[in-house]
Short mmCIF file of C-alpha atoms in Angstrom, two decimals:
data_model
loop_
_atom_site.label_atom_id
_atom_site.label_comp_id
_atom_site.label_asym_id
_atom_site.label_seq_id
_atom_site.Cartn_x
_atom_site.Cartn_y
_atom_site.Cartn_z
CA UNK A 20 0.00 0.00 0.00
CA UNK A 21 1.22 3.47 -0.91
CA UNK A 22 2.25 5.64 2.00
CA UNK A 23 0.28 8.84 2.32
CA UNK A 24 2.44 11.99 2.24
CA UNK A 25 1.73 15.66 2.80
CA UNK A 26 2.81 16.34 -0.78
CA UNK A 27 0.30 13.82 -2.09
CA UNK A 28 -2.48 15.55 -0.17
CA UNK A 29 -1.39 18.97 -1.44
CA UNK A 30 -1.31 17.65 -5.00
CA UNK A 31 -4.83 16.28 -4.62
CA UNK A 32 -6.06 19.62 -3.26
CA UNK A 33 -4.60 21.44 -6.27
CA UNK A 34 -7.67 20.20 -8.13
CA UNK A 35 -10.02 22.06 -5.76
CA UNK A 36 -11.07 25.27 -7.49
CA UNK A 37 -12.65 28.36 -6.04
CA UNK A 38 -16.37 27.90 -6.81
CA UNK A 39 -16.66 31.55 -7.84
CA UNK A 40 -13.42 31.63 -9.87
CA UNK A 41 -13.39 28.17 -11.43
CA UNK A 42 -10.02 28.71 -13.16
CA UNK A 43 -8.19 29.29 -9.87
CA UNK A 44 -7.04 26.54 -7.52
CA UNK A 45 -7.19 27.02 -3.77
CA UNK A 46 -3.42 26.39 -3.74
CA UNK A 47 -2.74 29.22 -6.18
CA UNK A 48 -5.04 31.55 -4.22
CA UNK A 49 -3.18 30.77 -1.01
CA UNK A 50 -6.32 29.46 0.71
CA UNK A 51 -4.60 26.19 1.63
CA UNK A 52 -2.40 26.95 4.61
CA UNK A 53 -1.27 23.72 6.19
CA UNK A 54 -1.59 19.96 5.83
CA UNK A 55 -0.61 17.65 8.69
CA UNK A 56 -0.67 13.88 8.90
CA UNK A 57 -1.16 12.80 12.49
CA UNK A 58 -1.53 9.09 13.04
CA UNK A 59 -4.52 8.07 10.96
CA UNK A 60 -5.84 11.59 10.47
CA UNK A 61 -5.38 14.25 7.82
CA UNK A 62 -5.67 17.76 9.26
CA UNK A 63 -6.08 20.61 6.81
CA UNK A 64 -6.04 24.30 7.74
CA UNK A 65 -7.60 26.76 5.31
CA UNK A 66 -7.59 30.56 5.38
CA UNK A 67 -10.78 32.44 4.43
CA UNK A 68 -10.06 35.06 1.76
CA UNK A 69 -12.81 37.37 3.01
CA UNK A 70 -14.87 36.60 6.10
CA UNK A 71 -18.11 37.18 4.18
CA UNK A 72 -17.26 34.86 1.30
CA UNK A 73 -20.32 32.64 0.79
CA UNK A 74 -18.16 30.01 -0.94
CA UNK A 75 -16.30 29.06 2.24
CA UNK A 76 -18.58 26.18 3.19
CA UNK A 77 -18.45 24.82 -0.37
CA UNK A 78 -14.65 25.03 -0.40
CA UNK A 79 -14.50 23.15 2.89
CA UNK A 80 -16.74 20.40 1.51
CA UNK A 81 -14.72 20.15 -1.71
CA UNK A 82 -11.49 19.89 0.27
CA UNK A 83 -12.94 17.17 2.51
CA UNK A 84 -14.11 15.25 -0.52
CA UNK A 85 -10.75 15.51 -2.32
CA UNK A 86 -8.84 14.35 0.76
CA UNK A 87 -11.24 11.44 1.37
CA UNK A 88 -10.96 10.35 -2.25
CA UNK A 89 -7.21 10.14 -1.78
CA UNK A 90 -7.37 8.23 1.51
CA UNK A 91 -10.82 6.69 2.03
CA UNK A 92 -9.95 5.05 5.34
CA UNK A 93 -8.48 8.14 6.94
CA UNK A 94 -10.23 10.72 9.08
CA UNK A 95 -10.19 14.15 7.49
CA UNK A 96 -10.48 17.30 9.59
CA UNK A 97 -10.78 20.57 7.68
CA UNK A 98 -11.01 23.91 9.45
CA UNK A 99 -10.79 27.58 8.63
CA UNK A 100 -8.43 29.58 10.83
CA UNK A 101 -7.77 33.32 11.16
CA UNK A 102 -4.08 33.24 11.95
CA UNK A 103 -2.24 34.12 9.80
CA UNK A 104 -4.77 36.41 8.13
CA UNK A 105 -5.13 35.72 4.41
CA UNK A 106 -3.81 38.53 2.23
CA UNK A 107 -3.42 38.91 -1.53
CA UNK A 108 0.34 38.51 -1.05
CA UNK A 109 -0.45 34.79 -0.78
CA UNK A 110 -1.44 34.57 -4.46
CA UNK A 111 1.23 32.81 -6.53
CA UNK A 112 2.25 33.48 -10.16
CA UNK A 113 -0.20 30.87 -11.43
CA UNK A 114 -3.04 32.73 -9.75
CA UNK A 115 -2.52 35.79 -11.97
CA UNK A 116 -2.94 33.71 -15.11
CA UNK A 117 -5.90 31.85 -13.62
CA UNK A 118 -7.66 35.10 -12.70
CA UNK A 119 -6.93 36.64 -16.09
CA UNK A 120 -8.39 33.57 -17.81
CA UNK A 121 -11.63 34.31 -15.97
CA UNK A 122 -11.54 38.02 -16.88
CA UNK A 123 -10.37 39.25 -13.49
CA UNK A 124 -7.28 41.39 -13.08
CA UNK A 125 -4.70 40.60 -10.40
CA UNK A 126 -4.52 42.74 -7.28
CA UNK A 127 -1.53 44.88 -6.49
CA UNK A 128 1.06 42.39 -5.36
CA UNK A 129 4.06 42.68 -3.14
CA UNK A 130 7.03 44.86 -4.06
CA UNK A 131 8.94 43.62 -7.08
CA UNK A 132 5.88 42.15 -8.75
CA UNK A 133 3.00 43.71 -10.68
CA UNK A 134 2.60 47.32 -9.59
CA UNK A 135 -0.10 48.32 -12.06
CA UNK A 136 -3.52 46.81 -12.35
CA UNK A 137 -3.76 45.87 -16.00
CA UNK A 138 -6.86 45.29 -18.08
CA UNK A 139 -7.50 41.53 -18.49
CA UNK A 140 -8.76 42.14 -22.04
CA UNK A 141 -6.19 44.43 -23.67
CA UNK A 142 -3.32 44.49 -21.17
CA UNK A 143 -3.33 48.27 -20.81
CA UNK A 144 -2.36 49.74 -17.45
CA UNK A 145 -4.61 52.76 -18.06
CA UNK A 146 -7.27 51.47 -15.69
CA UNK A 147 -9.20 53.08 -12.86
CA UNK A 148 -11.24 51.79 -9.96
CA UNK A 149 -14.96 52.43 -10.35
CA UNK A 150 -15.92 50.88 -7.04
CA UNK A 151 -14.11 48.95 -4.35
CA UNK A 152 -17.18 46.72 -4.07
CA UNK A 153 -17.95 44.19 -6.78
CA UNK A 154 -20.11 41.10 -7.22
CA UNK A 155 -18.23 39.19 -4.51
CA UNK A 156 -16.33 40.40 -1.42
CA UNK A 157 -12.97 39.68 -3.10
CA UNK A 158 -13.61 41.69 -6.29
CA UNK A 159 -13.69 45.33 -7.32
CA UNK A 160 -15.16 47.01 -10.39
CA UNK A 161 -12.64 48.72 -12.68
CA UNK A 162 -12.72 50.47 -16.04
CA UNK A 163 -10.14 50.39 -18.82
CA UNK A 164 -9.56 53.76 -20.42
CA UNK A 165 -7.79 52.13 -23.38
CA UNK A 166 -10.28 49.52 -24.61
CA UNK A 167 -13.19 51.10 -22.72
CA UNK A 168 -14.37 47.94 -21.08
CA UNK A 169 -15.49 47.59 -17.51
CA UNK A 170 -13.85 44.63 -15.81
CA UNK A 171 -13.51 43.02 -12.41
CA UNK A 172 -10.35 43.21 -10.36
CA UNK A 173 -9.29 41.01 -7.47
CA UNK A 174 -9.43 43.22 -4.39
CA UNK A 175 -6.08 44.02 -2.81
CA UNK A 176 -6.08 42.87 0.81
CA UNK A 177 -3.00 43.39 2.92
CA UNK B 49 -20.54 35.33 37.44
CA UNK B 50 -20.44 35.96 33.75
CA UNK B 51 -17.23 35.76 31.76
CA UNK B 52 -15.95 39.29 31.00
CA UNK B 53 -14.87 38.11 27.54
CA UNK B 54 -18.54 37.42 26.76
CA UNK B 55 -19.58 40.92 27.72
CA UNK B 56 -17.12 42.44 25.23
CA UNK B 57 -17.96 39.95 22.48
CA UNK B 58 -21.71 40.52 22.77
CA UNK B 59 -21.24 44.28 22.33
CA UNK B 60 -18.87 43.91 19.36
CA UNK B 61 -20.85 41.19 17.61
CA UNK B 62 -24.25 42.79 18.12
CA UNK B 63 -23.08 46.15 16.74
CA UNK B 64 -21.84 44.41 13.61
CA UNK B 65 -24.91 42.20 13.27
CA UNK B 66 -27.43 45.00 13.63
CA UNK B 67 -25.47 47.46 11.43
CA UNK B 68 -25.23 44.73 8.82
CA UNK B 69 -28.94 44.05 9.00
CA UNK B 70 -29.84 47.71 8.64
CA UNK B 71 -27.46 48.23 5.71
CA UNK B 72 -28.85 45.13 3.99
CA UNK B 73 -32.22 46.90 3.84
CA UNK B 74 -30.71 49.10 1.12
CA UNK B 75 -30.13 46.15 -1.19
CA UNK B 76 -32.03 46.86 -4.40
CA UNK B 77 -33.03 50.38 -3.34
CA UNK B 78 -29.88 52.47 -3.76
CA UNK B 79 -30.13 54.97 -6.65
CA UNK B 80 -27.31 53.37 -8.64
CA UNK B 81 -25.80 49.94 -8.97
CA UNK B 82 -22.24 50.56 -7.75
CA UNK B 83 -23.51 52.05 -4.52
CA UNK B 84 -26.09 49.29 -4.13
CA UNK B 85 -23.24 46.77 -4.35
CA UNK B 86 -21.15 48.82 -1.94
CA UNK B 87 -23.77 49.01 0.83
CA UNK B 88 -24.77 45.39 0.27
CA UNK B 89 -21.13 44.26 0.42
CA UNK B 90 -20.50 46.23 3.58
CA UNK B 91 -23.62 44.65 5.10
CA UNK B 92 -22.31 41.22 4.11
CA UNK B 93 -18.92 41.96 5.71
CA UNK B 94 -20.48 43.23 8.94
CA UNK B 95 -22.67 40.15 9.31
CA UNK B 96 -19.64 37.95 8.55
CA UNK B 97 -17.68 39.77 11.26
CA UNK B 98 -20.55 39.19 13.67
CA UNK B 99 -20.35 35.51 12.82
CA UNK B 100 -16.59 35.39 13.47
CA UNK B 101 -17.13 36.98 16.87
CA UNK B 102 -20.10 34.75 17.69
CA UNK B 103 -18.03 31.69 16.74
CA UNK B 104 -15.58 32.73 19.45
CA UNK B 105 -18.37 33.54 21.89
CA UNK B 106 -20.02 30.21 21.21
CA UNK B 107 -17.13 28.39 22.87
CA UNK B 108 -17.54 30.48 26.01
CA UNK B 109 -21.33 30.67 26.05
CA UNK B 110 -22.24 27.16 24.90
CA UNK B 111 -24.97 28.23 22.46
CA UNK B 112 -24.26 27.79 18.75
CA UNK B 113 -23.57 30.91 16.66
CA UNK B 114 -27.00 30.87 15.01
CA UNK B 115 -28.74 30.67 18.36
CA UNK B 116 -26.61 33.56 19.59
CA UNK B 117 -27.35 35.68 16.51
CA UNK B 118 -31.04 34.90 16.13
CA UNK B 119 -32.25 33.03 19.19
CA UNK B 120 -31.96 35.67 21.87
CA UNK B 121 -34.73 37.87 23.26
CA UNK B 122 -34.55 41.57 22.29
CA UNK B 123 -33.39 42.61 25.76
CA UNK B 124 -30.38 40.27 25.47
CA UNK B 125 -28.85 42.20 22.56
CA UNK B 126 -26.05 44.58 23.49
CA UNK B 127 -25.70 46.66 20.32
CA UNK B 128 -25.60 50.43 20.63
CA UNK B 129 -28.91 52.08 19.77
CA UNK B 130 -27.18 53.92 16.90
CA UNK B 131 -27.03 50.67 14.94
CA UNK B 132 -30.74 49.90 15.19
CA UNK B 133 -32.04 53.33 14.15
CA UNK B 134 -33.93 53.25 10.85
CA UNK B 135 -31.94 54.09 7.74
CA UNK B 136 -34.24 57.13 7.38
CA UNK B 137 -32.64 58.44 4.17
CA UNK B 138 -29.34 58.22 2.31
CA UNK B 139 -27.90 61.17 4.24
CA UNK B 140 -28.56 59.59 7.63
CA UNK B 141 -27.33 56.21 6.42
CA UNK B 142 -24.01 57.72 5.32
CA UNK B 143 -23.66 59.92 8.40
CA UNK B 144 -24.14 56.91 10.68
CA UNK B 145 -21.84 54.80 8.51
CA UNK B 146 -19.06 57.40 8.85
CA UNK B 147 -19.48 57.86 12.61
CA UNK B 148 -19.81 54.12 13.23
CA UNK B 149 -16.92 52.98 11.09
CA UNK B 150 -14.51 55.45 12.66
CA UNK B 151 -15.62 54.28 16.11
CA UNK B 152 -15.25 50.66 15.04
CA UNK B 153 -11.77 51.37 13.67
CA UNK B 154 -10.68 53.01 16.93
CA UNK B 155 -11.81 50.07 19.04
CA UNK B 156 -10.51 47.39 16.67
CA UNK B 157 -7.07 49.01 16.55
CA UNK B 158 -7.03 49.00 20.33
CA UNK B 159 -8.05 45.32 20.40
CA UNK B 160 -5.03 44.38 18.27
CA UNK B 161 -3.23 44.31 21.63
CA UNK B 162 -5.86 42.19 23.38
CA UNK B 163 -4.65 39.39 25.64
CA UNK B 164 -7.48 37.23 24.23
CA UNK B 165 -5.80 35.32 21.40
CA UNK B 166 -8.88 34.29 19.37
CA UNK B 167 -10.26 37.83 19.50
CA UNK B 168 -6.90 39.33 18.53
CA UNK B 169 -6.71 37.04 15.49
CA UNK B 170 -10.27 37.84 14.40
CA UNK B 171 -9.60 41.56 14.80
CA UNK B 172 -6.57 41.34 12.50
CA UNK B 173 -8.79 39.86 9.78
CA UNK B 174 -11.58 42.37 10.39
CA UNK B 175 -9.25 45.36 10.13
CA UNK B 176 -8.05 44.26 6.68
CA UNK B 177 -11.67 44.33 5.50
CA UNK B 178 -12.92 47.33 7.48
CA UNK B 179 -10.31 49.44 5.70
CA UNK B 180 -12.58 49.46 2.65
CA UNK B 181 -15.61 50.48 4.72
CA UNK B 182 -13.69 53.39 6.13
CA UNK B 183 -12.49 54.51 2.69
CA UNK B 184 -16.07 54.32 1.43
CA UNK B 185 -17.42 56.32 4.37
CA UNK B 186 -14.68 58.95 4.09
CA UNK B 187 -15.20 59.33 0.34
CA UNK B 188 -18.89 60.06 0.89
CA UNK B 189 -18.10 62.37 3.81
CA UNK B 190 -15.85 64.54 1.63
CA UNK B 191 -18.14 64.36 -1.35
CA UNK B 192 -21.28 65.41 0.51
CA UNK B 193 -19.49 68.06 2.55
CA UNK B 194 -18.27 69.58 -0.73
CA UNK B 195 -21.70 69.53 -2.32
CA UNK B 196 -23.80 72.60 -3.04
CA UNK B 197 -26.36 73.73 -0.54
CA UNK B 198 -28.96 71.00 -0.16
CA UNK B 199 -26.81 67.86 0.00
CA UNK B 200 -24.33 69.50 2.35
CA UNK B 201 -27.12 70.81 4.53
CA UNK B 202 -28.89 67.47 4.75
CA UNK B 203 -25.66 65.65 5.51
CA UNK B 204 -24.84 68.14 8.27
CA UNK B 205 -28.30 67.67 9.77
CA UNK B 206 -27.91 63.91 9.58
CA UNK B 207 -24.52 64.04 11.31
CA UNK B 208 -26.02 66.14 14.09
CA UNK B 209 -28.92 63.69 14.45
CA UNK B 210 -26.61 60.67 14.59
CA UNK B 211 -24.02 62.25 16.86
CA UNK B 212 -25.73 61.63 20.22
CA UNK B 213 -26.42 57.95 19.63
CA UNK B 214 -22.93 57.61 18.11
CA UNK B 215 -21.39 58.86 21.36
CA UNK B 216 -23.30 56.07 23.09
CA UNK B 217 -21.23 53.51 21.16
CA UNK B 218 -18.81 54.25 23.99
CA UNK B 219 -21.13 53.48 26.87
CA UNK B 220 -19.20 51.44 29.42
CA UNK B 221 -19.54 47.69 29.09
CA UNK B 222 -20.72 45.33 31.79
CA UNK B 223 -17.68 44.14 33.73
CA UNK B 224 -15.53 46.76 32.08
CA UNK B 225 -12.95 46.91 34.86
CA UNK B 226 -12.57 43.13 34.72
CA UNK B 227 -12.23 43.29 30.92
CA UNK B 228 -9.50 45.91 31.08
CA UNK B 229 -7.61 44.53 34.07
CA UNK B 230 -7.36 41.15 32.30
CA UNK B 231 -6.09 42.91 29.17
CA UNK B 232 -9.01 41.52 27.13
CA UNK B 233 -9.57 45.11 26.07
CA UNK B 234 -6.40 47.16 26.49
CA UNK B 235 -8.29 50.45 26.96
CA UNK B 236 -11.40 51.71 28.74
CA UNK B 237 -14.23 52.76 26.44
CA UNK B 238 -13.83 56.29 27.79
CA UNK B 239 -10.29 56.46 26.38
CA UNK B 240 -11.51 55.15 23.02
CA UNK B 241 -14.30 57.72 23.11
CA UNK B 242 -11.77 60.54 23.48
CA UNK B 243 -9.63 59.15 20.68
CA UNK B 244 -12.64 58.89 18.38
CA UNK B 245 -13.80 62.43 19.18
CA UNK B 246 -10.34 63.80 18.45
CA UNK B 247 -10.21 61.96 15.15
CA UNK B 248 -13.65 62.85 13.82
CA UNK B 249 -13.37 66.34 15.33
CA UNK B 250 -10.37 67.06 13.11
CA UNK B 251 -12.20 65.88 10.02
CA UNK B 252 -15.38 67.79 10.88
CA UNK B 253 -13.33 70.96 11.42
CA UNK B 254 -11.70 70.62 8.03
CA UNK B 255 -15.02 70.74 6.23
CA UNK B 256 -16.61 73.37 8.47
CA UNK B 257 -18.95 70.98 10.27
CA UNK B 258 -17.38 71.71 13.65
CA UNK B 259 -20.78 72.55 15.17
CA UNK B 260 -21.64 68.85 15.00
CA UNK B 261 -19.12 68.17 17.73
CA UNK B 262 -19.56 71.52 19.47
CA UNK B 263 -20.85 70.25 22.75
CA UNK B 264 -19.61 67.28 24.65
CA UNK B 265 -22.60 65.43 25.99
CA UNK B 266 -22.62 65.28 29.76
CA UNK B 267 -24.76 62.95 31.83
CA UNK B 268 -28.45 63.73 31.54
CA UNK B 269 -28.02 66.82 29.39
CA UNK B 270 -30.18 67.26 26.36
CA UNK B 271 -27.58 69.00 24.24
CA UNK B 272 -27.15 66.23 21.73
CA UNK B 273 -30.83 66.07 20.83
CA UNK B 274 -31.05 65.94 17.05
CA UNK B 275 -32.08 69.01 15.14
CA UNK B 276 -34.79 67.51 13.00
CA UNK B 277 -35.66 63.87 13.26
CA UNK B 278 -37.89 62.75 16.09
CA UNK B 279 -36.54 59.24 15.74
CA UNK B 280 -33.37 59.83 17.69
CA UNK B 281 -34.75 60.13 21.17
CA UNK B 282 -33.37 58.54 24.26
CA UNK B 283 -35.21 55.43 25.27
CA UNK B 284 -33.34 54.56 28.44
CA UNK B 285 -33.55 56.45 31.69
CA UNK B 286 -30.85 59.06 32.07
CA UNK B 287 -28.45 58.12 34.81
CA UNK B 288 -24.89 58.84 35.82
CA UNK B 289 -23.25 56.31 33.53
CA UNK B 290 -25.40 57.26 30.56
CA UNK B 291 -23.20 59.58 28.54
CA UNK B 292 -25.66 60.82 25.94
CA UNK B 293 -28.97 60.69 24.20
CA UNK B 294 -29.52 57.34 22.54
CA UNK B 295 -27.75 55.39 25.27
CA UNK B 296 -28.87 52.17 26.93
CA UNK B 297 -28.05 49.62 24.22
CA UNK B 298 -25.11 48.16 26.13
CA UNK B 299 -27.53 47.33 28.96
CA UNK B 300 -30.11 45.82 26.61
CA UNK B 301 -32.37 48.87 26.81
CA UNK B 302 -33.26 49.50 23.20
CA UNK B 303 -35.31 52.06 21.31
CA UNK B 304 -38.75 51.33 19.89
CA UNK B 305 -37.02 50.62 16.56
CA UNK B 306 -35.33 47.48 17.80
CA UNK B 307 -38.26 45.14 18.07
CA UNK B 308 -39.52 45.51 14.46
CA UNK B 309 -35.94 44.94 13.27
CA UNK B 310 -35.59 41.90 15.54
CA UNK B 311 -38.92 40.44 14.36
CA UNK B 312 -37.80 40.58 10.75
CA UNK B 313 -34.21 39.49 11.35
CA UNK B 314 -35.23 36.42 13.35
CA UNK B 315 -38.46 35.52 11.50
CA UNK B 316 -37.05 32.54 9.59
CA UNK B 317 -35.12 31.26 12.59
CA UNK B 318 -38.23 31.37 14.78
CA UNK B 319 -40.52 29.89 12.11
CA UNK B 320 -38.24 26.93 11.34
CA UNK B 321 -36.13 26.06 14.38
CA UNK B 322 -32.98 24.19 13.42
CA UNK B 323 -33.43 24.81 9.68
CA UNK B 324 -30.30 24.32 7.55
CA UNK B 325 -29.51 25.62 4.09
#
């Protein structure tokens, strides 16, 4: 029988997508914080992006299901924790591409990475924020002055 | 003897819950879509913050978070009366939003140093989200204060009407000395009250609304009575620890506006006990 490893669990969880951004994995979004194997139990700590995100319960269920599929005879305990707080600095490089594929621009990231919020359609950095509040807690509404399209941006949280 | 942590959590959670409920009443009614989304999103955040706090309280209190949010009698809620006042109009909604969110920011920043680990962690998350509420409130504050006559006038009136009940956000909590001596809250509400007044006082001065803050409410004085709306009257008995008009919420003494709100907010919970989505 194959030995269960933390890496195997993380790989399995890579397939769990954000229900509201189906191109983005919870690993790329930095929602997965920690995986521990303790005896015959898999413990998984997740970080909520925004406290009011209605997808949190769905994400928890999807994570439980993915972990159980990997190790059917193992107890799986999934919980959301507040420490450390989730910030947009947890997004990895893959997340930018995944967001863009869904028409959402990346947030301002940490120093040395993207400093301009670019339009997901035409790539222009001539964009402005129309409203900090979009269709979900993690998104803003922006407007591109180059191609004149409104678009959604991932909200910077840090 | 009740746990002093519970006293603080009930006040914090109930303010957020009731503010969130009131703001959610705007959903679908705001004059334009971006602002409708903004007030609805802020409502969603506030209710989510209430849930975070009630999750923590649940461990101390024993009741589950839903029962704490929706299963208590009206007199068991500890929100400030400011939060339960009707939205009235857009001016009052924004005036209250500005006064409340600055008060919330002052107390949350103080609670970053709380000795209560779970609360400290929740506060760190809340502050990252409240930042956007504060920016929204400040943007409207500057915009309306800069407006020509009518909007500026109505906003000034609304600020004056909300000011008394906003001061009562800083009514002392039950067990306050126990809360502070244990470091659960690092500061007395009176100190936070002074900090808040200094902060909003500076901003009000800048836009020529200094009369809003002109008089510091003293016990049992009527100076903070609103200029126009009859809806902002004190419901509790004036007494030494009652700092202003619109006080009493921290003792569970609410205005006549609370019960209709409570009936609507808890209707589903009461009609279908134990219902799950």
